[in-house]
Coordinates of C-alpha atoms in Angstrom, one line a residue:
X54 CA -117.5 -24.9 31.1
X55 CA -116.6 -21.9 33.3
X56 CA -119.0 -18.7 33.6
X57 CA -119.0 -16.2 32.2
X58 CA -119.3 -12.8 34.8
X59 CA -122.7 -11.5 33.7
X60 CA -122.0 -8.1 30.9
X61 CA -123.9 -4.3 31.1
X62 CA -124.6 -5.1 28.0
X63 CA -125.3 -0.9 27.7
X64 CA -121.8 0.2 29.2
X65 CA -119.9 -3.0 26.7
X66 CA -122.2 -2.3 23.6
X67 CA -118.4 -3.6 22.0
X68 CA -118.3 -7.2 24.1
X69 CA -121.5 -8.3 24.2
X70 CA -121.1 -7.6 19.8
X71 CA -118.1 -10.3 20.3
X72 CA -119.9 -13.0 21.9
X73 CA -122.6 -12.0 19.7
X74 CA -120.0 -13.5 16.3
X75 CA -118.6 -15.8 18.4
X76 CA -117.9 -18.1 16.4
X77 CA -117.8 -21.4 18.7
X78 CA -116.2 -24.6 18.1
X79 CA -118.9 -27.5 18.3
X80 CA -117.0 -31.3 17.3
X81 CA -114.9 -29.3 14.6
X82 CA -117.9 -27.2 12.9
X83 CA -118.8 -23.4 13.4
X84 CA -121.7 -22.3 14.4
X85 CA -122.7 -19.1 14.4
X86 CA -124.8 -17.4 17.4
X87 CA -126.7 -14.4 17.2
X88 CA -130.7 -12.7 17.6
X89 CA -132.6 -10.5 14.9
X90 CA -132.9 -8.0 15.9
X91 CA -130.7 -7.3 18.2
X92 CA -132.6 -7.1 21.6
X93 CA -131.7 -4.1 23.5
X94 CA -129.7 -5.6 26.5
X95 CA -128.1 -9.1 25.5
X96 CA -125.6 -11.2 27.9
X97 CA -124.7 -14.3 26.2
X98 CA -123.0 -16.7 28.8
X99 CA -120.6 -20.2 27.0
X100 CA -122.5 -22.5 29.4
X101 CA -124.9 -24.5 27.5
X102 CA -127.8 -27.0 28.2
X103 CA -129.4 -29.2 25.4
X104 CA -132.7 -29.7 24.5
X105 CA -134.4 -32.7 24.1
X106 CA -138.1 -31.7 22.1
X107 CA -139.8 -35.1 23.4
X108 CA -139.1 -33.6 27.3
X109 CA -139.5 -29.9 25.7
X110 CA -142.5 -27.8 27.8
X111 CA -144.5 -24.3 27.4
X112 CA -146.3 -23.7 30.5
X113 CA -147.6 -20.5 32.4
X114 CA -146.4 -19.4 35.4
X115 CA -148.9 -20.0 38.9
X116 CA -149.6 -15.7 38.8
X117 CA -149.7 -15.5 35.1
X118 CA -152.5 -13.5 33.6
X119 CA -152.3 -15.7 31.0
X120 CA -153.6 -19.1 31.5
X121 CA -153.9 -22.3 29.6
X122 CA -156.5 -21.8 27.2
X123 CA -155.4 -18.6 25.9
X124 CA -155.8 -19.0 22.0
X125 CA -153.6 -17.2 21.1
X126 CA -150.6 -18.3 23.3
X127 CA -151.4 -22.4 23.5
X128 CA -150.9 -21.3 19.3
X129 CA -147.4 -19.8 18.8
X130 CA -146.7 -23.2 21.7
X131 CA -148.0 -25.8 19.2
X132 CA -146.2 -22.9 15.9
X133 CA -142.3 -22.6 17.8
X134 CA -142.4 -26.5 19.0
X135 CA -141.6 -27.0 15.9
X136 CA -139.9 -23.8 14.5
X137 CA -137.2 -24.4 18.2
X138 CA -137.1 -28.4 16.6
X139 CA -137.3 -28.6 12.7
X140 CA -136.4 -31.8 12.5
X141 CA -137.9 -34.0 15.4
X142 CA -141.0 -35.9 14.7
X143 CA -142.7 -38.1 16.6
X144 CA -140.8 -41.4 15.1
X145 CA -137.9 -39.4 15.1
X146 CA -135.7 -41.7 17.3
X147 CA -132.6 -39.9 18.3
X148 CA -133.5 -37.8 21.1
X149 CA -133.2 -39.7 24.6
X150 CA -135.8 -39.5 26.6
X151 CA -134.1 -36.8 29.4
X152 CA -133.4 -33.5 29.4
X153 CA -136.2 -32.2 30.7
X154 CA -136.8 -28.5 29.9
X155 CA -139.2 -26.0 30.6
X156 CA -140.5 -22.3 29.4
X157 CA -142.4 -20.8 32.1
X158 CA -144.7 -17.9 30.7
X159 CA -146.0 -14.9 32.5
X160 CA -147.4 -12.2 31.6
X161 CA -149.2 -8.8 33.9
X162 CA -152.1 -8.5 31.8
X163 CA -154.6 -11.1 29.8
X164 CA -155.3 -9.7 26.2
X165 CA -155.5 -12.7 25.0
X166 CA -159.1 -12.2 23.0
X167 CA -158.0 -8.5 22.1
X168 CA -156.3 -7.1 18.4
X169 CA -152.5 -5.8 19.1
X170 CA -153.2 -2.2 18.8
X171 CA -151.1 1.2 19.2
X172 CA -149.8 1.6 22.2
X173 CA -149.8 -2.7 22.9
X174 CA -146.9 -3.7 25.2
X175 CA -144.9 -5.7 23.0
X176 CA -141.1 -5.7 25.8
X177 CA -140.1 -8.8 27.3
X178 CA -137.9 -10.4 29.5
X179 CA -136.2 -13.6 29.0
X180 CA -133.9 -15.4 31.4
X181 CA -132.7 -18.6 30.0
X182 CA -130.8 -20.8 33.0
X183 CA -130.0 -25.1 33.5
X184 CA -133.5 -27.2 32.6
X185 CA -135.4 -23.9 32.3
X186 CA -135.8 -20.5 31.0
X187 CA -138.5 -18.0 31.7
X188 CA -139.8 -15.7 29.6
X189 CA -141.8 -12.3 31.3
X190 CA -143.9 -9.4 29.3
X191 CA -147.0 -7.5 30.3
X192 CA -149.2 -8.7 26.8
X193 CA -149.3 -11.9 25.0
X194 CA -147.4 -9.5 22.3
X195 CA -144.7 -9.7 24.5
X196 CA -144.7 -13.2 24.8
X197 CA -144.9 -13.4 21.4
X198 CA -141.8 -11.8 20.5
X199 CA -139.4 -13.2 23.2
X200 CA -140.6 -16.7 21.6
X201 CA -139.4 -15.5 18.8
X202 CA -135.6 -14.4 20.3
X203 CA -135.9 -17.8 22.0
X204 CA -135.8 -19.7 19.3
X205 CA -133.7 -18.1 17.2
X206 CA -130.9 -19.0 20.2
X207 CA -131.7 -22.5 19.5
X208 CA -129.0 -24.4 17.8
X209 CA -127.8 -27.4 16.3
X210 CA -124.6 -29.9 16.7
X211 CA -122.9 -32.0 13.6
X212 CA -124.7 -34.4 15.8
X213 CA -128.5 -32.6 15.3
X214 CA -128.7 -32.5 19.1
X215 CA -130.2 -28.7 20.4
X216 CA -128.6 -26.8 22.7
X217 CA -129.5 -22.9 24.7
X218 CA -126.7 -21.1 25.8
X219 CA -126.9 -19.5 29.4
X220 CA -128.3 -16.5 28.2
X221 CA -130.4 -13.2 30.2
X222 CA -132.4 -10.5 27.7
X223 CA -134.5 -7.7 28.3
X224 CA -135.9 -6.7 25.3
X225 CA -137.8 -3.9 23.9
X226 CA -139.2 -2.6 20.3
X227 CA -137.3 1.1 19.8
X228 CA -140.4 2.6 17.4
X229 CA -144.0 1.4 18.3
X230 CA -145.3 1.5 14.8
X231 CA -142.8 -1.1 12.6
X232 CA -145.2 -2.1 8.6
X233 CA -144.7 -3.8 5.9
X234 CA -147.1 -2.9 2.7
X235 CA -148.2 -5.1 0.4
X236 CA -149.3 -3.8 -2.6
X237 CA -152.3 -6.4 -3.8
X238 CA -154.1 -3.7 -7.4
X239 CA -150.9 -3.9 -9.6
X240 CA -150.9 -7.7 -9.3
X241 CA -152.5 -10.2 -7.3
X242 CA -151.2 -11.8 -4.0
X243 CA -153.5 -15.1 -3.2
X244 CA -153.9 -14.8 0.3
X245 CA -151.5 -17.8 0.7
X246 CA -149.3 -16.0 -0.2
X247 CA -150.3 -13.7 2.2
X248 CA -150.4 -15.3 5.5
X249 CA -147.0 -16.2 4.6
X250 CA -145.7 -12.9 4.6
X251 CA -147.1 -12.6 8.0
X252 CA -145.8 -15.5 9.1
X253 CA -141.2 -13.7 7.5
X254 CA -143.1 -10.7 9.4
X255 CA -143.4 -11.9 12.9
X256 CA -140.0 -13.5 12.6
X257 CA -138.8 -10.0 12.1
X258 CA -141.0 -9.3 15.1
X259 CA -142.8 -6.7 12.2
X260 CA -145.9 -6.0 13.4
X261 CA -148.3 -4.1 10.9
X262 CA -149.2 -5.2 7.7
X263 CA -150.2 -1.8 5.4
X264 CA -152.9 -4.0 3.3
X265 CA -152.6 -1.2 0.2
X266 CA -155.1 -3.0 -1.2
X267 CA -156.9 -1.4 -4.2
X268 CA -155.2 0.7 -6.6
X269 CA -155.6 2.1 -10.4
X270 CA -154.8 -1.3 -12.0
X271 CA -157.4 -3.3 -9.9
X272 CA -159.8 -3.7 -7.1
X273 CA -159.3 -6.6 -5.6
X274 CA -161.7 -6.3 -2.6
X275 CA -165.4 -7.5 -2.7
X276 CA -167.7 -5.3 -1.0
X277 CA -171.2 -6.2 -0.2
X278 CA -172.2 -2.3 0.6
X279 CA -171.1 -2.7 -3.8
X280 CA -170.0 -5.8 -5.5
X281 CA -169.6 -3.9 -9.0
X282 CA -166.4 -2.2 -7.4
X283 CA -164.9 -5.7 -7.5
X284 CA -167.4 -7.8 -10.3
X285 CA -166.3 -4.7 -12.6
X286 CA -162.6 -3.6 -11.3
X287 CA -160.9 -6.7 -10.2
X288 CA -158.5 -8.1 -13.3
X289 CA -161.4 -11.6 -12.8
X290 CA -164.6 -11.3 -10.1
X291 CA -164.1 -14.5 -8.8
X292 CA -160.3 -15.4 -9.2
X293 CA -159.1 -12.1 -8.4
X294 CA -160.5 -10.9 -5.5
X295 CA -160.4 -10.6 -1.7
X296 CA -164.2 -12.0 -0.2
X297 CA -164.3 -9.9 3.2
X298 CA -163.5 -14.3 4.8
X299 CA -160.7 -13.6 2.7
X300 CA -160.0 -10.4 4.6
X301 CA -160.8 -12.2 8.2
X302 CA -158.8 -15.0 7.2
X303 CA -155.5 -12.6 7.1
X304 CA -156.8 -10.0 10.6
X305 CA -157.6 -13.0 12.6
X306 CA -154.0 -15.1 11.4
X307 CA -152.7 -11.9 12.2
X308 CA -153.6 -11.4 14.9
X309 CA -152.1 -14.9 16.3
X310 CA -148.9 -13.4 15.4
X311 CA -148.6 -10.1 17.3
X312 CA -149.9 -8.1 13.6
X313 CA -151.9 -5.5 12.8
X314 CA -153.5 -4.9 9.5
X315 CA -153.7 -1.8 8.6
X316 CA -156.1 -1.4 5.2
X317 CA -155.3 1.5 2.9
X318 CA -158.6 2.7 0.1
X319 CA -156.2 5.2 -1.2
X320 CA -158.1 8.2 -2.9
X321 CA -159.0 10.7 -4.7
X322 CA -156.3 9.6 -7.2
X323 CA -155.1 5.9 -7.9
X324 CA -158.8 5.5 -8.6
X325 CA -159.6 4.4 -12.1
X326 CA -160.2 0.7 -10.6
X327 CA -163.2 2.2 -8.9
X328 CA -165.0 4.3 -12.1
X329 CA -165.7 0.7 -13.7
X330 CA -168.2 -0.1 -11.2
X331 CA -169.4 3.3 -9.6
X332 CA -170.3 5.5 -12.1
X333 CA -170.1 9.2 -11.3
X334 CA -167.6 8.6 -8.8
X335 CA -165.5 9.8 -10.9
X336 CA -164.2 13.5 -12.8
X337 CA -165.4 13.4 -16.4
X338 CA -162.5 14.8 -18.1
X339 CA -163.1 17.5 -20.9
X340 CA -161.4 18.8 -24.2
X341 CA -162.8 21.7 -26.1
X342 CA -166.0 22.2 -24.1
X343 CA -167.1 18.3 -24.5
X344 CA -166.6 15.6 -22.0
X345 CA -163.9 13.1 -23.8
X346 CA -164.3 10.1 -22.5
X347 CA -161.7 9.7 -19.9
X348 CA -162.1 10.2 -16.3
X349 CA -159.5 11.2 -14.0
X350 CA -159.9 11.5 -9.8
X351 CA -162.7 11.0 -7.6
X352 CA -165.1 14.3 -8.0
X353 CA -165.0 16.1 -5.0
X354 CA -167.6 18.0 -6.5
X355 CA -171.3 16.2 -5.8
X356 CA -172.3 15.5 -2.1
X357 CA -173.5 11.8 -3.8
X358 CA -169.1 11.4 -3.4
X359 CA -169.5 11.8 -0.1
X360 CA -172.8 9.2 1.0
X361 CA -170.5 6.8 -1.3
X362 CA -167.7 7.2 0.9
X363 CA -169.3 7.1 3.9
X364 CA -170.9 3.9 3.4
X365 CA -168.4 1.8 2.3
X366 CA -165.6 2.8 5.2
X367 CA -168.7 2.3 7.2
X368 CA -168.6 -1.2 6.2
X369 CA -164.1 -1.5 5.6
X370 CA -164.2 -0.9 9.3
X371 CA -166.8 -3.0 10.2
X372 CA -164.1 -6.3 8.0
X373 CA -161.0 -4.1 9.9
X374 CA -160.7 -3.7 13.3
X375 CA -157.4 -1.8 13.7
X376 CA -158.3 1.5 14.8
X377 CA -156.1 3.6 12.2
X378 CA -157.0 3.8 8.3
X379 CA -155.1 4.3 5.3
X380 CA -156.4 7.2 3.0
X381 CA -153.7 7.7 0.8
X382 CA -153.8 11.1 -0.8
X383 CA -150.2 11.0 -3.2
X384 CA -150.0 11.8 -6.9
X385 CA -153.3 13.2 -7.4
X386 CA -153.5 15.3 -10.8
X387 CA -155.6 18.0 -11.2
X388 CA -155.8 18.5 -15.0
X389 CA -159.5 17.0 -15.4
X390 CA -160.8 18.6 -12.2
X391 CA -159.4 21.9 -13.7
X392 CA -160.7 21.0 -17.2
X393 CA -164.5 20.3 -15.8
X394 CA -166.3 23.0 -15.6
X395 CA -168.7 22.1 -13.1
X396 CA -165.7 21.2 -10.6
X397 CA -164.6 24.6 -11.2
X398 CA -168.1 25.8 -10.9
X399 CA -167.9 24.5 -7.7
X400 CA -164.7 25.2 -6.7
X401 CA -165.6 29.5 -7.3
X402 CA -168.9 28.5 -4.5
X403 CA -166.7 27.1 -2.3
X404 CA -164.0 30.5 -3.2
X405 CA -161.6 28.2 -3.7
X406 CA -160.7 30.1 -6.5
X407 CA -158.0 28.6 -9.5
X408 CA -156.1 26.4 -6.2
X409 CA -156.8 22.6 -6.9
X410 CA -154.5 21.6 -3.6
X411 CA -157.4 23.7 -1.5
X412 CA -160.0 21.5 -3.5
X413 CA -158.1 18.6 -2.5
X414 CA -157.5 19.4 0.7
X415 CA -161.2 20.1 1.3
X416 CA -161.9 16.4 -0.1
X417 CA -159.6 14.8 2.6
X418 CA -160.7 16.3 5.1
X419 CA -164.2 15.1 4.7
X420 CA -163.0 11.3 4.1
X421 CA -160.4 12.1 7.6
X422 CA -164.5 13.9 9.5
X423 CA -166.2 10.2 8.1
X424 CA -163.9 8.1 9.1
X425 CA -163.2 9.8 12.4
X426 CA -166.8 9.0 13.3
X427 CA -166.0 5.8 12.8
X428 CA -162.8 6.0 15.6
X429 CA -160.8 5.5 13.0
X430 CA -156.8 7.4 12.8
X431 CA -156.7 8.5 9.4
X432 CA -152.8 8.6 7.7
X433 CA -152.1 10.1 4.9
X434 CA -149.2 9.9 2.3
X435 CA -147.2 13.5 2.5
X436 CA -148.8 15.0 -0.4
X437 CA -152.0 15.7 1.9
X438 CA -149.4 17.7 4.3
X439 CA -147.8 19.4 1.6
X440 CA -151.2 20.9 -0.1
X441 CA -152.8 21.0 3.7
X442 CA -153.3 24.1 5.3
X443 CA -155.2 23.3 8.0
X444 CA -153.0 20.9 9.8
X445 CA -154.6 20.9 13.1
X446 CA -156.8 18.4 10.8
X447 CA -154.5 15.8 10.2
X448 CA -153.4 13.2 12.3
X449 CA -149.8 10.7 10.9
X450 CA -148.3 11.5 7.6
X451 CA -146.9 9.1 6.0
X452 CA -143.0 10.5 4.3
X453 CA -142.6 9.0 1.1
X454 CA -140.7 11.2 -1.8
X455 CA -136.9 10.8 -1.6
X456 CA -134.7 13.3 -1.5
X457 CA -134.0 15.1 2.1
X458 CA -137.0 12.8 3.7
X459 CA -134.8 13.8 6.9
X460 CA -136.2 17.5 6.1
X461 CA -140.4 17.0 5.9
X462 CA -139.4 14.6 9.1
X463 CA -138.6 17.6 10.8
X464 CA -141.6 19.9 8.9
X465 CA -144.2 17.7 9.7
X466 CA -142.7 16.8 13.2
X467 CA -142.8 20.6 13.9
X468 CA -146.4 20.9 12.6
X469 CA -147.1 18.6 15.6
X470 CA -148.1 15.6 13.9
X471 CA -147.2 11.9 13.6
X472 CA -145.0 10.4 11.3
X473 CA -144.3 7.2 9.4
X474 CA -140.6 7.4 7.7
X475 CA -141.1 5.2 4.3
X476 CA -139.0 7.3 1.8
X477 CA -135.9 5.1 2.4
X478 CA -137.6 1.3 2.7
X479 CA -138.6 1.2 -0.8
X480 CA -137.8 -2.8 -1.8
X481 CA -139.0 -2.8 -5.1
X482 CA -137.0 0.4 -6.8
X483 CA -134.4 -0.3 -8.7
X484 CA -130.7 -0.8 -8.2
X485 CA -129.0 -3.8 -6.7
X486 CA -131.4 -5.7 -4.8
X487 CA -128.7 -7.6 -2.1
X488 CA -127.3 -3.6 -1.1
X489 CA -129.2 -4.9 1.9
X490 CA -127.0 -2.1 3.6
X491 CA -128.4 0.8 2.4
X492 CA -131.3 -0.3 3.9
X493 CA -129.7 -0.4 7.5
X494 CA -127.9 2.8 7.1
X495 CA -130.9 4.1 7.7
X496 CA -130.9 6.9 11.3
X497 CA -135.3 7.6 11.5
X498 CA -134.6 10.7 14.1
X499 CA -131.2 12.2 12.7
X500 CA -132.9 15.5 12.6
X501 CA -132.0 18.3 14.2
X502 CA -135.0 19.1 16.6
X503 CA -136.5 18.2 20.5
X504 CA -137.3 14.9 22.4
X505 CA -141.0 16.4 21.5
X506 CA -140.9 16.0 18.0
X507 CA -138.2 13.3 17.9
X508 CA -141.5 10.4 19.9
X509 CA -143.8 12.2 16.9
X510 CA -141.8 9.7 14.5
X511 CA -143.8 6.8 15.9
X512 CA -141.8 4.2 13.3
X513 CA -141.8 2.8 9.6
X514 CA -142.5 1.0 7.1
X515 CA -141.0 -0.8 4.3
X516 CA -142.5 -0.5 1.1
X517 CA -143.6 -4.1 -1.8
X518 CA -145.1 -2.0 -4.1
X519 CA -146.3 -4.1 -6.6
X520 CA -146.1 -3.8 -10.8
X521 CA -143.1 -6.0 -11.0
X522 CA -143.4 -8.5 -8.1
X523 CA -146.3 -10.8 -7.8
X524 CA -146.7 -14.8 -5.6
X525 CA -143.5 -16.2 -7.5
X526 CA -140.5 -13.7 -6.4
X527 CA -142.8 -11.7 -4.0
X528 CA -140.2 -13.5 -1.0
X529 CA -136.5 -13.4 -2.0
X530 CA -137.1 -9.3 -3.1
X531 CA -138.7 -9.2 0.4
X532 CA -136.3 -11.4 2.3
X533 CA -134.2 -11.0 3.9
X534 CA -133.9 -6.5 2.7
X535 CA -137.5 -6.4 4.9
X536 CA -135.3 -7.5 7.9
X537 CA -132.6 -5.4 7.6
X538 CA -135.5 -2.3 8.5
X539 CA -137.0 -4.8 11.2
X540 CA -133.5 -4.3 13.0
X541 CA -133.2 -0.2 12.0
X542 CA -136.7 -0.4 13.4
X543 CA -136.5 -3.0 16.8
X544 CA -133.0 -2.6 17.9
X545 CA -131.3 0.2 20.0
X546 CA -129.5 2.5 17.2
X547 CA -125.6 2.8 18.6
X548 CA -125.2 -0.6 18.9
X549 CA -126.2 -1.7 15.3
X550 CA -124.4 1.2 13.3
X551 CA -122.2 -1.2 11.7
X552 CA -122.6 -3.3 8.6
X553 CA -119.9 -5.4 9.6
X554 CA -121.2 -6.7 12.1
X555 CA -124.0 -7.2 12.0
X556 CA -123.4 -8.9 8.6
X557 CA -122.7 -12.3 10.1
X558 CA -126.1 -12.9 12.1
X559 CA -128.3 -11.5 9.7
X560 CA -126.4 -14.5 7.1
X561 CA -127.8 -16.4 10.1
X562 CA -131.0 -15.2 9.4
X563 CA -131.6 -15.9 6.7
X564 CA -130.7 -19.3 7.1
X565 CA -132.7 -19.9 9.8
X566 CA -135.8 -18.0 7.1
X567 CA -134.8 -20.8 4.6
X568 CA -135.3 -23.4 6.6
X569 CA -138.5 -22.1 7.9
X570 CA -139.9 -22.2 4.7
X571 CA -139.1 -18.6 2.9
X572 CA -137.1 -17.9 -0.2
X573 CA -134.8 -14.9 1.5
X574 CA -132.6 -14.0 -1.6
X575 CA -129.2 -14.4 -1.3
X576 CA -126.9 -11.7 0.6
X577 CA -123.8 -13.0 -0.5
X578 CA -121.5 -15.5 -2.4
X579 CA -122.3 -19.1 0.5
X580 CA -124.7 -21.7 1.4
X581 CA -126.7 -22.8 4.1
X582 CA -126.8 -26.0 5.9
X583 CA -130.4 -26.0 5.8
X584 CA -130.8 -24.9 2.0
X585 CA -134.5 -24.0 1.0
X586 CA -136.9 -27.4 -0.1
X587 CA -139.5 -25.5 -2.2
X588 CA -137.1 -25.7 -5.6

């Protein structure tokens, strides 16, 4: 085949799109080529090379800081061999023992024993040529992203033979924080469903699992310090809980895929389940001058509240190693606090008068101080920013309310705080579930502001709240719609502004998800060569 001249993607974006969405004809069958999310700089040539799973090898470069014995990469090589060659078995005789191909890996740093963090580089360079490919990155986390890209470059012809085209890629994420929120309180999600979600996340290059682990309906996290929280607050104290071993299993599984696990223990609201196992934590509501028997948010007027929170977060910090922790702070109903005479006396003593937002600010600030002492960076929902006068005490604000959410992003960044954007990516909301384009045509930085402000937008996340979601429908609700947000958070905005150009790549990627065992929902009329095998 004649080799095309290399193309500068920054100058010739339309040409690269044409390459990405080119229909290549092999033996009369059409193969849509492409990578999801789209790399920042990608050049594909028509020249193709056969791959043989029997003579395909991963190896570490001589000068690589990471060598054999790196648990993260050794496991990734085993995992990706089967992802790249899904039809291959040792007994499968259709592959001749020739066409040797080596994928050479090289890193600048040996961070095999570390956890990914907010500063971890995911940049990588990948070049594919005859008989070999070179994958270079600063960290093992960049190598993981490059392995995923390489796996998507490999395709099969109508005879089942594997090929990869000559390719050059320079790639890195646009935003450092690219998350998926799972809610395990409204419906319990078995551990296997969480692990499978982590697999799917890695295929779309998400790097944060926001585990909204407890809420009003249930408290499934099993605390060793306060066992009654789950004994009395979970849907079932044995079958519907996450032990600390379960949590560590999720964290370890995520680490091997370059994903951080960020826990959320939302308070002072959304805590009804907490009160079942921890007496005197919630505020007694009053009616007619006497307790009504109902309870409201966490009681911010008692010192015992802060002793409890200190002990709980100390334990949580020992289980979850990430430097971030989500403190919640949204949707607090003040009516119970307003009804309680002891709370009102406390407010007068503190000089708050009848200003209940000040009372909540006082409570959240105490929690921020508790978690800061544990070397944790706290994330709060935007409600906290809205009522908090001492905004300098806050670190990261998650914008979730609808309406003019970019107005709020601008306001938060103007105050010098970091932002995670969630508003446009609530996948549980009513509406046409097939309309992935509404999650794709989101422009997180399209607000008037300085470059300094825009750098404070550290990323965004897809939210899958659990009112109507459990393990039976989680995957078709999440995927591939979440992947639309994944490309927005990873790829260059100008190169990925067209829904029409993205559509064939997403269709192709959805078929890849099906073949990898992810029950991704259909985008429209059509079919995949390899349909989902789980039904």
